[in-house]
Coordinates of C-alpha atoms and ligand atoms in Angstrom, one line a residue:
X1 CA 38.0 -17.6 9.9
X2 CA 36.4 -20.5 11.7
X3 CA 39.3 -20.3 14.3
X4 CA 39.4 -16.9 15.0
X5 CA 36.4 -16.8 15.6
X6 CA 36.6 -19.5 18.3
X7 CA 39.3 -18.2 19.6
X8 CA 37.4 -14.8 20.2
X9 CA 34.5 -17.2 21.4
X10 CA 37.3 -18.6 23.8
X11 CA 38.4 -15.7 24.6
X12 CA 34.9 -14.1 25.6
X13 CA 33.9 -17.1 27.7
X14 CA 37.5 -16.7 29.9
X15 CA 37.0 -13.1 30.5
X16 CA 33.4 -13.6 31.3
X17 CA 34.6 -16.5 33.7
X18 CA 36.7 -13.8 35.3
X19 CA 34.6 -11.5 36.0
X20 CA 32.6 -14.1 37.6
X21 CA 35.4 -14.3 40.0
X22 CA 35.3 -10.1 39.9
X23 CA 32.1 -10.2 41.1
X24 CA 32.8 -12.1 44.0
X25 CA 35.3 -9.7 44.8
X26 CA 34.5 -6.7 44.9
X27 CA 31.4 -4.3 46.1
X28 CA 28.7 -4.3 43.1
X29 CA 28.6 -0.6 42.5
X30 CA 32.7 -1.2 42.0
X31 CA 32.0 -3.9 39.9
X32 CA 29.3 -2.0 37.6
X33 CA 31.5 0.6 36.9
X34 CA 34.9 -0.6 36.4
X35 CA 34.6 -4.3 34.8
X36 CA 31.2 -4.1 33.2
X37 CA 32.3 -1.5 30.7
X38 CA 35.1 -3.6 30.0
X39 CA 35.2 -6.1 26.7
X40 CA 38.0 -8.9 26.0
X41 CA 38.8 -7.9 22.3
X42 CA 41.0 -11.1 21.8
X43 CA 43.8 -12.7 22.7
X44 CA 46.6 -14.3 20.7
X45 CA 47.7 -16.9 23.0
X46 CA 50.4 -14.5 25.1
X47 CA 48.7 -10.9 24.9
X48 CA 45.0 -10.1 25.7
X49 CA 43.6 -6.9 24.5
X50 CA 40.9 -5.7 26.7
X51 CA 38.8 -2.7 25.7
X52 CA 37.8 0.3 27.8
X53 CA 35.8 2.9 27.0
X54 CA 38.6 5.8 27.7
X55 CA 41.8 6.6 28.8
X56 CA 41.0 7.7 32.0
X57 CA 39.0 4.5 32.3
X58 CA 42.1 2.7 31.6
X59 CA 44.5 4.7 34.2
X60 CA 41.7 4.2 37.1
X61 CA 41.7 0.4 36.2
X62 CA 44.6 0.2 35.8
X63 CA 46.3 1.2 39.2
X64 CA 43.2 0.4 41.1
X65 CA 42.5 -3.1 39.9
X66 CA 45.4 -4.6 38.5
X67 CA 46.3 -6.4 41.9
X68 CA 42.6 -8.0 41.2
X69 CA 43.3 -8.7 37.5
X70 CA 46.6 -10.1 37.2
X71 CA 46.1 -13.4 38.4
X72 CA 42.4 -13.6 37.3
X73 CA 43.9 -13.5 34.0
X74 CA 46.9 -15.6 34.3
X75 CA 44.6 -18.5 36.0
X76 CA 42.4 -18.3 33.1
X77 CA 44.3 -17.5 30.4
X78 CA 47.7 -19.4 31.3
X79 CA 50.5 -18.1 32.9
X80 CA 52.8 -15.0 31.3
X81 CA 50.0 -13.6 29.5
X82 CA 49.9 -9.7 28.9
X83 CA 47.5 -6.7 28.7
X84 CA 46.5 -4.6 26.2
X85 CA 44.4 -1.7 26.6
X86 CA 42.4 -1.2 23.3
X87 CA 40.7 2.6 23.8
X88 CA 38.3 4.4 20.9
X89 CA 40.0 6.7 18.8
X90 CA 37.0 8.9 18.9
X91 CA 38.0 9.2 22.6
X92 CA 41.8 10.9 21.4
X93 CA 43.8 8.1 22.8
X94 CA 45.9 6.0 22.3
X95 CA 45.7 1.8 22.6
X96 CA 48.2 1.3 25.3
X97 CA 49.9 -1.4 27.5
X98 CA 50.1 -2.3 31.1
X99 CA 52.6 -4.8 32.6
X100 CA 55.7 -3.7 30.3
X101 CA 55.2 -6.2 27.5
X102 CA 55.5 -4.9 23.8
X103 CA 52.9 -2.1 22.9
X104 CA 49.6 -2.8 21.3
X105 CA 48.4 -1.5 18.3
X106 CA 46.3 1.4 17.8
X107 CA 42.6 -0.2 17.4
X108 CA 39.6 1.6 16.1
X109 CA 37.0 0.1 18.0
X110 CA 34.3 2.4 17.7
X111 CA 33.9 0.0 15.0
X112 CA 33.1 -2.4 17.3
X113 CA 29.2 -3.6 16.6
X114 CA 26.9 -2.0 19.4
X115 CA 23.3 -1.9 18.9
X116 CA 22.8 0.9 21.1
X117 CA 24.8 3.5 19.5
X118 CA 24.9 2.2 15.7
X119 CA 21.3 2.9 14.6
X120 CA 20.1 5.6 17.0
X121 CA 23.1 7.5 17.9
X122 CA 24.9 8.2 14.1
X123 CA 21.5 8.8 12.5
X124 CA 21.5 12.6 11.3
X125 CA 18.7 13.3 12.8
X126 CA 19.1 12.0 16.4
X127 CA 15.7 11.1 18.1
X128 CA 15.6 13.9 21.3
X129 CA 12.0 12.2 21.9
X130 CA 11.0 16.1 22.6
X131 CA 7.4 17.5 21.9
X132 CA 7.8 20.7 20.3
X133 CA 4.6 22.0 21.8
X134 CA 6.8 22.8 25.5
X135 CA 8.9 25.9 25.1
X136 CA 9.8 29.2 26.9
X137 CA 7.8 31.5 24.7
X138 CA 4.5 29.8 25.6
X139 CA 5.5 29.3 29.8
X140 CA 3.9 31.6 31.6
X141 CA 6.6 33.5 33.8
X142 CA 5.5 34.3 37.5
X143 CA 6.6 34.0 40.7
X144 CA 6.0 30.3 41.3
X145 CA 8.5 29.6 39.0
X146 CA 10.7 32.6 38.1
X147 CA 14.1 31.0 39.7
X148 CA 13.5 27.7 37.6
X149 CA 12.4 29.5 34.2
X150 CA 15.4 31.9 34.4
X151 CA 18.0 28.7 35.4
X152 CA 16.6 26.9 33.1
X153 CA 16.8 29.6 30.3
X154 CA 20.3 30.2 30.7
X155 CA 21.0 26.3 31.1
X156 CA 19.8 25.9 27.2
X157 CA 22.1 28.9 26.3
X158 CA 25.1 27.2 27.7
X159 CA 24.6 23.5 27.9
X160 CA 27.0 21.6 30.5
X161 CA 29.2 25.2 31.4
X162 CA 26.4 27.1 33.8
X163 CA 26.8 26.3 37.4
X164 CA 23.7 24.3 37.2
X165 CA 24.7 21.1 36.5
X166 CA 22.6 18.6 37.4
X167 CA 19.6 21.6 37.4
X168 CA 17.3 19.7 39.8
X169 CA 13.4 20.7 39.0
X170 CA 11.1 19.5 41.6
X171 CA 7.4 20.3 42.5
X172 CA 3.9 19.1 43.2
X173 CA 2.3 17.5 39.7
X174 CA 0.8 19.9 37.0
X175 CA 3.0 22.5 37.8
X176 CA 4.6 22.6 34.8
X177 CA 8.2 20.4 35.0
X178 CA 7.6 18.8 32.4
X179 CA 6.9 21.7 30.0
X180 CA 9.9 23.4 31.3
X181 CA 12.6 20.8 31.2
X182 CA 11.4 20.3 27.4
X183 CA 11.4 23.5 26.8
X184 CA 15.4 23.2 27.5
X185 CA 15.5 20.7 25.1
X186 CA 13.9 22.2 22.3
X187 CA 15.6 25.6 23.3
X188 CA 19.3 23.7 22.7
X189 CA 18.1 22.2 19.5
X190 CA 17.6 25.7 18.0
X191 CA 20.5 27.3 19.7
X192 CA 22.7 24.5 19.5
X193 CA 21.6 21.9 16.5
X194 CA 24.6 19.6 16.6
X195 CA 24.6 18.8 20.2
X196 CA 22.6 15.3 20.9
X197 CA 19.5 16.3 23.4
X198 CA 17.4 13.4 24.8
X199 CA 14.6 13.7 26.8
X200 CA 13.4 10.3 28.8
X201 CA 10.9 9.4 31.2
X202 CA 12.3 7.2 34.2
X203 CA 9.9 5.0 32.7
X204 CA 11.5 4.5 29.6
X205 CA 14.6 4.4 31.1
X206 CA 13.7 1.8 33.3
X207 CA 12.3 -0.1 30.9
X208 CA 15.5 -0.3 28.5
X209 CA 17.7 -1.1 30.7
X210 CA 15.7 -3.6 31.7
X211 CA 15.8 -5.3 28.0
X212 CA 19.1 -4.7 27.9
X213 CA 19.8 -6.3 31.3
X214 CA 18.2 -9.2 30.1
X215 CA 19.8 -8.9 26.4
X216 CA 23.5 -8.4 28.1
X217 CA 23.3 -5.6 26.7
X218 CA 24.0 -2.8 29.4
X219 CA 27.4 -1.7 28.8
X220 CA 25.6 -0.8 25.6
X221 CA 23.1 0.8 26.8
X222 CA 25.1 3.1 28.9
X223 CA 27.4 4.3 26.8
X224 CA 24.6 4.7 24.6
X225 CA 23.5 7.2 27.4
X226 CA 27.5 8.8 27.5
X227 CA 27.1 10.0 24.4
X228 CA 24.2 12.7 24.8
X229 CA 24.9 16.5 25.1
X230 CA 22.0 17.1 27.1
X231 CA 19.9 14.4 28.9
X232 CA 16.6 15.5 30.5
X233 CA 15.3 13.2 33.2
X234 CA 11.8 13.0 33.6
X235 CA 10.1 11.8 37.3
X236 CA 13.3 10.8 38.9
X237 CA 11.8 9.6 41.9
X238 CA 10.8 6.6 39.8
X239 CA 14.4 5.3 40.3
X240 CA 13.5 4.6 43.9
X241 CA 14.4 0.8 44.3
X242 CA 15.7 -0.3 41.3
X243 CA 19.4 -0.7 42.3
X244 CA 20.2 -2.2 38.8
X245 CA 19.1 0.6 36.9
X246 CA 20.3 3.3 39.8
X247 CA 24.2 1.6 39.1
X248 CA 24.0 2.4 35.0
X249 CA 22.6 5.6 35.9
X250 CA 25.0 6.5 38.4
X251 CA 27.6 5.7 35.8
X252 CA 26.1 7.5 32.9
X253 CA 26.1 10.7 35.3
X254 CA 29.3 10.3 36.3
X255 CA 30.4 10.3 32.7
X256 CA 28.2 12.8 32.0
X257 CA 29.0 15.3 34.8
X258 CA 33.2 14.8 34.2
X259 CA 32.4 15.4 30.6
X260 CA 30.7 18.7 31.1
X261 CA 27.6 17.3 29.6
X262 CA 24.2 18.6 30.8
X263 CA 21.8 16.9 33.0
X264 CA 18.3 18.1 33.5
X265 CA 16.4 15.8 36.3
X266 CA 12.2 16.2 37.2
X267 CA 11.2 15.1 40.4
X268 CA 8.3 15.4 42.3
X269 CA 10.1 15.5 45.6
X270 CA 13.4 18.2 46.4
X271 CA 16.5 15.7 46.1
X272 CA 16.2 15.1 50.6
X273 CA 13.1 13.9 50.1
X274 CA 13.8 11.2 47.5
X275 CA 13.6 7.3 48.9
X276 CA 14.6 4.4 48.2
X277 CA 17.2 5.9 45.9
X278 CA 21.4 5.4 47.1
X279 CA 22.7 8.2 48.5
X280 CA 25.8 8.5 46.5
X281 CA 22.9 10.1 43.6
X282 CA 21.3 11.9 45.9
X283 CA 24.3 13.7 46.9
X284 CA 25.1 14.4 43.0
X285 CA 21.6 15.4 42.3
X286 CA 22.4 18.6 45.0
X287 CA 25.5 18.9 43.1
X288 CA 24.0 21.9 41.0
X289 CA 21.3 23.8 41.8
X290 CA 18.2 22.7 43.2
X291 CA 14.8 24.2 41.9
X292 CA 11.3 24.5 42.9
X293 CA 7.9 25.3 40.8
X294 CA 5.4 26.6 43.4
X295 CA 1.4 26.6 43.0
X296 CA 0.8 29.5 40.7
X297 CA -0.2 33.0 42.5
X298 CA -3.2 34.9 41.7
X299 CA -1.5 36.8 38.6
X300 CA 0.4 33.7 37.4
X301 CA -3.4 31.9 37.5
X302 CA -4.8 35.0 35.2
X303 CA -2.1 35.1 32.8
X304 CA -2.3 30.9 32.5
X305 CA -5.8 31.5 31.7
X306 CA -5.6 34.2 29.2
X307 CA -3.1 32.2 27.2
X308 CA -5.0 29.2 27.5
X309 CA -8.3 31.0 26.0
X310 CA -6.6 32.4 23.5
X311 CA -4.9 29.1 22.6
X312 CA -8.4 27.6 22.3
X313 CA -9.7 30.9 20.3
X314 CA -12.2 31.4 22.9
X315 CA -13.5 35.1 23.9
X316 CA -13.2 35.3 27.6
X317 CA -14.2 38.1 29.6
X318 CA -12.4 39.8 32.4
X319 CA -14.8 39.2 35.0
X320 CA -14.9 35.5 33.7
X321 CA -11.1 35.0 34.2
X322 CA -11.0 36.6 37.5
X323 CA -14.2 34.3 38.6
X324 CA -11.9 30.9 37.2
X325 CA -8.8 32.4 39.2
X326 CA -10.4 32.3 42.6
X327 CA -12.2 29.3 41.9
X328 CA -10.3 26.5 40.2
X329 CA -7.2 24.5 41.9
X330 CA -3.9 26.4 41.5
X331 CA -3.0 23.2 39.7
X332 CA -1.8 24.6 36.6
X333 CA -3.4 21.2 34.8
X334 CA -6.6 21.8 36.2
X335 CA -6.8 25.3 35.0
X336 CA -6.2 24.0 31.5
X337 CA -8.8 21.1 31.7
X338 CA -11.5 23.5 33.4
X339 CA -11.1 26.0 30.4
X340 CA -11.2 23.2 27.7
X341 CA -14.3 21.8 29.2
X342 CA -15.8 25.7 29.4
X343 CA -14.8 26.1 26.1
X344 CA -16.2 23.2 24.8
X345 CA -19.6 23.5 26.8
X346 CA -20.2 27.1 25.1
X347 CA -19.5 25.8 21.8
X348 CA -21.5 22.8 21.8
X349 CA -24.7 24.6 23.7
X350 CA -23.7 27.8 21.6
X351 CA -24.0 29.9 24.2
X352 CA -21.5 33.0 25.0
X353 CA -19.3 31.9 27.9
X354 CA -20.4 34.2 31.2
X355 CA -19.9 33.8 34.5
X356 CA -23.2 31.4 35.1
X357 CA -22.5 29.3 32.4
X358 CA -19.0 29.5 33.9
X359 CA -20.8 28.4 37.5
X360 CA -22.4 25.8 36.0
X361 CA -19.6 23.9 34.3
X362 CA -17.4 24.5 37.4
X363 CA -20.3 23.3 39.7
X364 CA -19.3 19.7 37.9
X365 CA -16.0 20.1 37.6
X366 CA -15.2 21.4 41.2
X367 CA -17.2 18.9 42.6
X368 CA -15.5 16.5 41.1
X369 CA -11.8 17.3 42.1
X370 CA -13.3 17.7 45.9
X371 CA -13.4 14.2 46.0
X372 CA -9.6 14.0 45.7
X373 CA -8.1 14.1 49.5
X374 CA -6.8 17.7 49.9
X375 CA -4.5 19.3 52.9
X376 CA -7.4 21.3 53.7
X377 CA -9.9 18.1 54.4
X378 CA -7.6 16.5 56.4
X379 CA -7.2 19.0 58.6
X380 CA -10.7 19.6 59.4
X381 CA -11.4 15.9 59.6
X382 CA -8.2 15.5 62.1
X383 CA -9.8 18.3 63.7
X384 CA -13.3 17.4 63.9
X385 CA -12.3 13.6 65.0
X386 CA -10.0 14.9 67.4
X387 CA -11.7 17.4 68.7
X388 CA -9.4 19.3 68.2
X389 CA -9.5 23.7 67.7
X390 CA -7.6 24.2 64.5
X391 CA -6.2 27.3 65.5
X392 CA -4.2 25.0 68.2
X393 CA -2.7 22.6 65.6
X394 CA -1.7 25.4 64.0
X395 CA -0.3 26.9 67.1
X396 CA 3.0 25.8 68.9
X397 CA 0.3 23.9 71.7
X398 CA 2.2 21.2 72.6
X399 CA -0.3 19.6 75.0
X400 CA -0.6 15.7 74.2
X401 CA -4.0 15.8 72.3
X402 CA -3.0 18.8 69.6
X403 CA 0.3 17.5 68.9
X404 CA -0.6 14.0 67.8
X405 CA -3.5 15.5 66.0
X406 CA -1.3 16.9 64.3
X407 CA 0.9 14.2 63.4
X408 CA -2.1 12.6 62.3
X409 CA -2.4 15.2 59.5
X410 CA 1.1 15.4 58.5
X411 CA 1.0 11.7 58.4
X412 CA -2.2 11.0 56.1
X413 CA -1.1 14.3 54.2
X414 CA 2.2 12.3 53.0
X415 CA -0.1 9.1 51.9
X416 CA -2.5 10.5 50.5
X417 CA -1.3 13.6 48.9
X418 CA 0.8 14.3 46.3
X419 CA 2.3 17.3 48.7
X420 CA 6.2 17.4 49.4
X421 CA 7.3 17.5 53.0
X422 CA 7.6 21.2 52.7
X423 CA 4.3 22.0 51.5
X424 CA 3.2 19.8 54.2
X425 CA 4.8 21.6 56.6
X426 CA 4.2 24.8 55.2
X427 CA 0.7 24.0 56.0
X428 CA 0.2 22.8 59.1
X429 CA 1.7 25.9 61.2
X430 CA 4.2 26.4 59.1
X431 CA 6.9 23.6 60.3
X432 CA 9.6 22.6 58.5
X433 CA 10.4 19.1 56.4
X434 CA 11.9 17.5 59.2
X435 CA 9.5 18.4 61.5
X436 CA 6.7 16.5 58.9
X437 CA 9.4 13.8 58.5
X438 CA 10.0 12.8 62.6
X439 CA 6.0 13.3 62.6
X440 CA 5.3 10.7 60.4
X441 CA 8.3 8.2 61.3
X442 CA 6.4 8.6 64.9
X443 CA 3.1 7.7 63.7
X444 CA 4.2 4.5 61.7
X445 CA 5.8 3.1 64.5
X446 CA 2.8 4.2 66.8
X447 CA 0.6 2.0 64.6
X448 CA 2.9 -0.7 64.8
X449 CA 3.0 -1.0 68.8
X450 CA -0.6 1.2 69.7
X451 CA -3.9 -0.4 68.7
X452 CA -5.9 3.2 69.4
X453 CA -3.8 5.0 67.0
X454 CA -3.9 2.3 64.4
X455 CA -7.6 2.3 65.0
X456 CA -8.1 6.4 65.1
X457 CA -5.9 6.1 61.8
X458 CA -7.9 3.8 59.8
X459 CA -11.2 5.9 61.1
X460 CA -9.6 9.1 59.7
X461 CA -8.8 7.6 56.0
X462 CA -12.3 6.1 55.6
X463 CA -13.6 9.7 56.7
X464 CA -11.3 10.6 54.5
X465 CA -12.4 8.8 51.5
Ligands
ADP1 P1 4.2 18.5 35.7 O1 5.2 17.9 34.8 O2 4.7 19.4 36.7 O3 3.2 17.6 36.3 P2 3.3 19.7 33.2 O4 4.6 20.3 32.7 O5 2.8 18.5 32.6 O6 3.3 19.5 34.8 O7 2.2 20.8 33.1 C1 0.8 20.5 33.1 C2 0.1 21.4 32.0 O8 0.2 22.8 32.4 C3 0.9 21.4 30.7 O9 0.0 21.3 29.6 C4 1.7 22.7 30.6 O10 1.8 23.1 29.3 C5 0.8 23.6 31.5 N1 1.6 24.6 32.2 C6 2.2 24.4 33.4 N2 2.8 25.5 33.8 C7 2.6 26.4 32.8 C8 3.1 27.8 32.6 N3 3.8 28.4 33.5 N4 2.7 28.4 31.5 C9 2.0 27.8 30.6 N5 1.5 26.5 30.7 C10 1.9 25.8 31.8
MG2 MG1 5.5 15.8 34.4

C-alpha cells in the first residue's frame, strides 16, 4: 500500500513538474483550459494514465497538444513511456489510448475524491441558493421590462434549447434583475425538479475560486460549476479584472454553452459596456440575446405600488398612489422603501394614510435621495458653471463652449452615476453610447495635459457634492 501510494505521490509530483514546463509554454488561457483540468492517475513504470474530464477533452488534447506532451513526459517520466486517457463513465466514454501502445482499462473515475462535487453536487436536494420570494407571478409586467420578462419566461420553460443562451439581463440598479433572474430559477425548479439550478453572486463566485486557487483546488471547482443545468450569474461586471477567476469562468461557459446548459448573466452595464473583462467573454455574453430593464413608466410605477400596498396590507387610496407615482424615483427599490416607511409611519402614528401625511413622509424621504448626484443636477450645475443655455447642450451647437459643457456632463454622469452609457446619452440630447464613450475618453485625457479643465472638473464635483 505504502508503495503505491508513493508511486502515485511520484507520479503527481512529475506531472505537476511538467506542467511547470506547460506553463512556460504555452499562452495562459491555453494553459487554463487544456492542462489544468487534467490529473496524472498513475503510472506503472511504462504507461501513464492521465485523466480528462471528457472525450472531446481528450481528442482536442490530444491532436493539439501531443507535440507539447510527448517529450515533457518522456524527460520526466523516462523514455518509452505511454498514454492513457482515463475519461468518466458518467461522460459515456470510453478510457482510451494515444500513441498505439496497448489499450487502457475502462476507469470509473467519478470515483475519484473531489470536494467540490462530492458533498454539494450528489446531495438530493442540491443547494440552488434561490430566495423563493422572486418569481413571475409577483413581477410586475410593463413596458420597461416586457422583452426581458417574456425571454426570461420562456427561458425557464426550456432551459439551455431557447435561442437565448447566455440571456444577458442588464440595467440601472433596483430595476428588478435580480428578482427576475431568480424568478428563472425558481420557475425551473417547479417546471423542471431534477435539473441542478444555481444562482451566484460574482461575489461568491469570486470568492470561491479564490479559496480554491489557494487550496489547488480549481479544476474542482470548475467542474463543480460544469455540472449545473442552469447557472444564474449575478452582477457580472464584478468580473472586471480578475483574469484568474475570468479563465475558470470562461471555461465553465464554454462547457456549459457546448452542453446546452443554460446561462443566465445580471449586469449593470449592456455586455459593450463591460471593462476590464477579456473580450473573448464579452463576445460570448452577445452570444444570445441581450436584454434591458428600463425605469418603470407611469403605469408600471402604479401597478408596483398597488402590489406593494397590498403586500404590506395597507389601504391605499387612488389619489394617494397617483401622488407616490409622480413623486418618488422610478427606481423600482425606492418605490418599495418609500411605501414601507408610509406604511409604517401611519401605523405607528395611527393615522389613515392621505395624501399630507403622504407629503410629509416623502418631504424626508425625497429630500434625502436629492442628495444622491442625479443626471438632472449635473446638468444644471454644468450649465450654470458654464454658462451655458441648456437648450444648447441639448442641441446639435457645436460651438467650443456647449460642446465641452457637455462632455463635462457625460463625463461626471459616468463617475458619479450609476447610469449606463446609453441612458447617458439618452439624456443629454439624446446621443448615442459611443458618442458618451469618445466624450469621456476626451475629457480624461484633457485632465491629464489641461490644468483649466482639471480645475473646472474638480469645481463641478464639489458643486456637485
Ligand atoms: P436590481 O437587481 O436590478 O438592482 P432588484 O431585483 O433587487 O433590482 O429589485 C429591487 C426591488 O424591487 C426588489 O425588492 C424587487 O422585488 C422589486 N421589483 C423590481 N421590479 C419589480 C417588478 N417589476 N415587480 C415587482 N417588484 C419589482
Ligand atoms: Mg441585483
Amino acid at each position: 500500500m505504502k508503495t503505491d501510494n508513493k508511486k502515485t505521490l511520484n507520479c503527481r509530483t512529475a506531472w505537476q513538474n511538467c506542467l511547470l514546463k506547460i506553463q512556460g509554454m504555452v499562452p495562459r488561457e491555453e494553459f487554463v483550459k487544456w492542462f489544468l483540468p487534467v490529473e496524472a492517475l498513475d503510472f506503472d513504470g511504462s504507461k501513464l494514465r492521465l485523466k480528462v474530464p471528457n472525450n472531446s477533452f481528450y481528442k482536442q488534447l490530444d491532436s493539439n497538444y501531443l507535440d507539447i506532451l510527448q517529450p515533457l513526459i518522456r524527460a520526466y517520466f523516462g523514455e518509452g513511456t505511454t498514454l492513457t486517457y482515463a475519461i468518466p463513465k458518467n461522460s459515456a466514454a470510453k478510457s482510451t489510448n494515444s500513441e498505439s501502445a496497448t489499450l487502457g482499462k475502462d476507469v470509473d473515475v467519478s470515483q475519484v475524491k473531489n470536494p467540490f462535487i462530492l458533498p454539494a453536487i450528489r446531495k438530493e436536494s442540491f443547494e440552488s441558493n434561490l430566495n423563493p420570494k422572486y418569481t413571475f407571478a409577483n413581477f410586475i409586467e410593463g413596458d420597461c421590462n416586457r422583452m426581458v420578462r417574456s425571454a426570461a419566461f420562456n427561458v425557464s420553460l426550456n432551459p439551455g434549447s431557447t435561442a437565448f443562451n447566455p440571456l444577458f439581463i442588464f440595467g440601472d440598479s433596483g430595476l428588478g434583475k435580480t428578482h427576475v433572474a431568480q424568478a428563472i430559477g425558481n420557475e425551473v425548479k417547479m417546471r423542471h425538479p431534477k435539473l441542478r439550478v444555481l444562482y451566484v453572486p460574482m461575489s461568491t463566485f469570486k470568492a470561491q475560486f479564490q479559496t480554491a486557487n489557494i487550496n489547488k483546488e480549481v479544476t474542482d471547482f470548475i467542474s463543480f460549476y460544469q455540472k449545473i443545468d442552469v447557472l444564474i450569474i449575478d452582477d457580472i461586471q464584478e468580473l472586471s479584472g480578475l483574469p484568474g477567476t475570468q479563465n475558470a469562468f470562461f471555461n465553465i461557459f464554454n462547457h456549459l454553452q457546448m452542453n446546452g446548459k443554460q446561462l443566465v448573466l445580471v449586469s449593470d452595464k449592456p455586455p459593450v459596456e463591460l471593462v476590464g473583462i477579456e473580450e473573448r467573454l464579452i463576445t460570448r455574453f452577445k452570444w444570445g440575446l441581450s436584454a434591458q430593464i428600463h425605469v418603470p413608466d407611469r403605469k408600471t410605477k402604479l401597478d408596483i405600488i398597488r402590489l406593494k400596498a397590498n403586500d404590506l396590507d395597507a389601504t391605499v387610496s387612488e389619489d394617494v398612489q397617483e401622488y407616490l407615482a409622480d413623486n418618488i424615483s422610478a427606481n423600482v427599490r425606492e418605490i418599495e422603501g418609500a411605501i414601507s416607511s408610509l406604511v409604517a409611519n401611519s401605523k405607528f402614528l395611527n393615522k389613515r394614510i392621505t395624501i399630507d401625511l403622504t407629503k410629509e413622509i416623502l418631504k424626508v424621504y425625497v429630500s434625502m435621495e436629492v442628495k444622491e448626484i442625479t443626471i438632472e443636477l449635473i446638468i444644471n450645475t454644468v450649465c450654470e458653471y458654464m454658462k451655458v443655455d441648456r437648450e444648447k447642450l441639448e442641441s446639435n451647437d457645436r460651438t467650443r463652449e456647449v460642446a465641452l459643457a457637455r462632455q463635462l456632463c457625460m463625463f461626471l454622469a459616468k463617475e458619479h452615476t450609476k447610469m449606463s452609457l446609453v441612458n447617458i446619452g439618452h439624456a443629454i440630447g439624446n446621443r448615442n453610447h459611443a458618442t458618451v464613450l469618445h466624450s469621456c475618453k476626451t475629457i480624461q485625457s484633457l485632465m491629464d495635459i489641461d490644468k483649466v479643465i482639471r480645475k473646472q472638473v474638480n469645481d463641478l464635483e464639489k458643486l456637485l457634492s
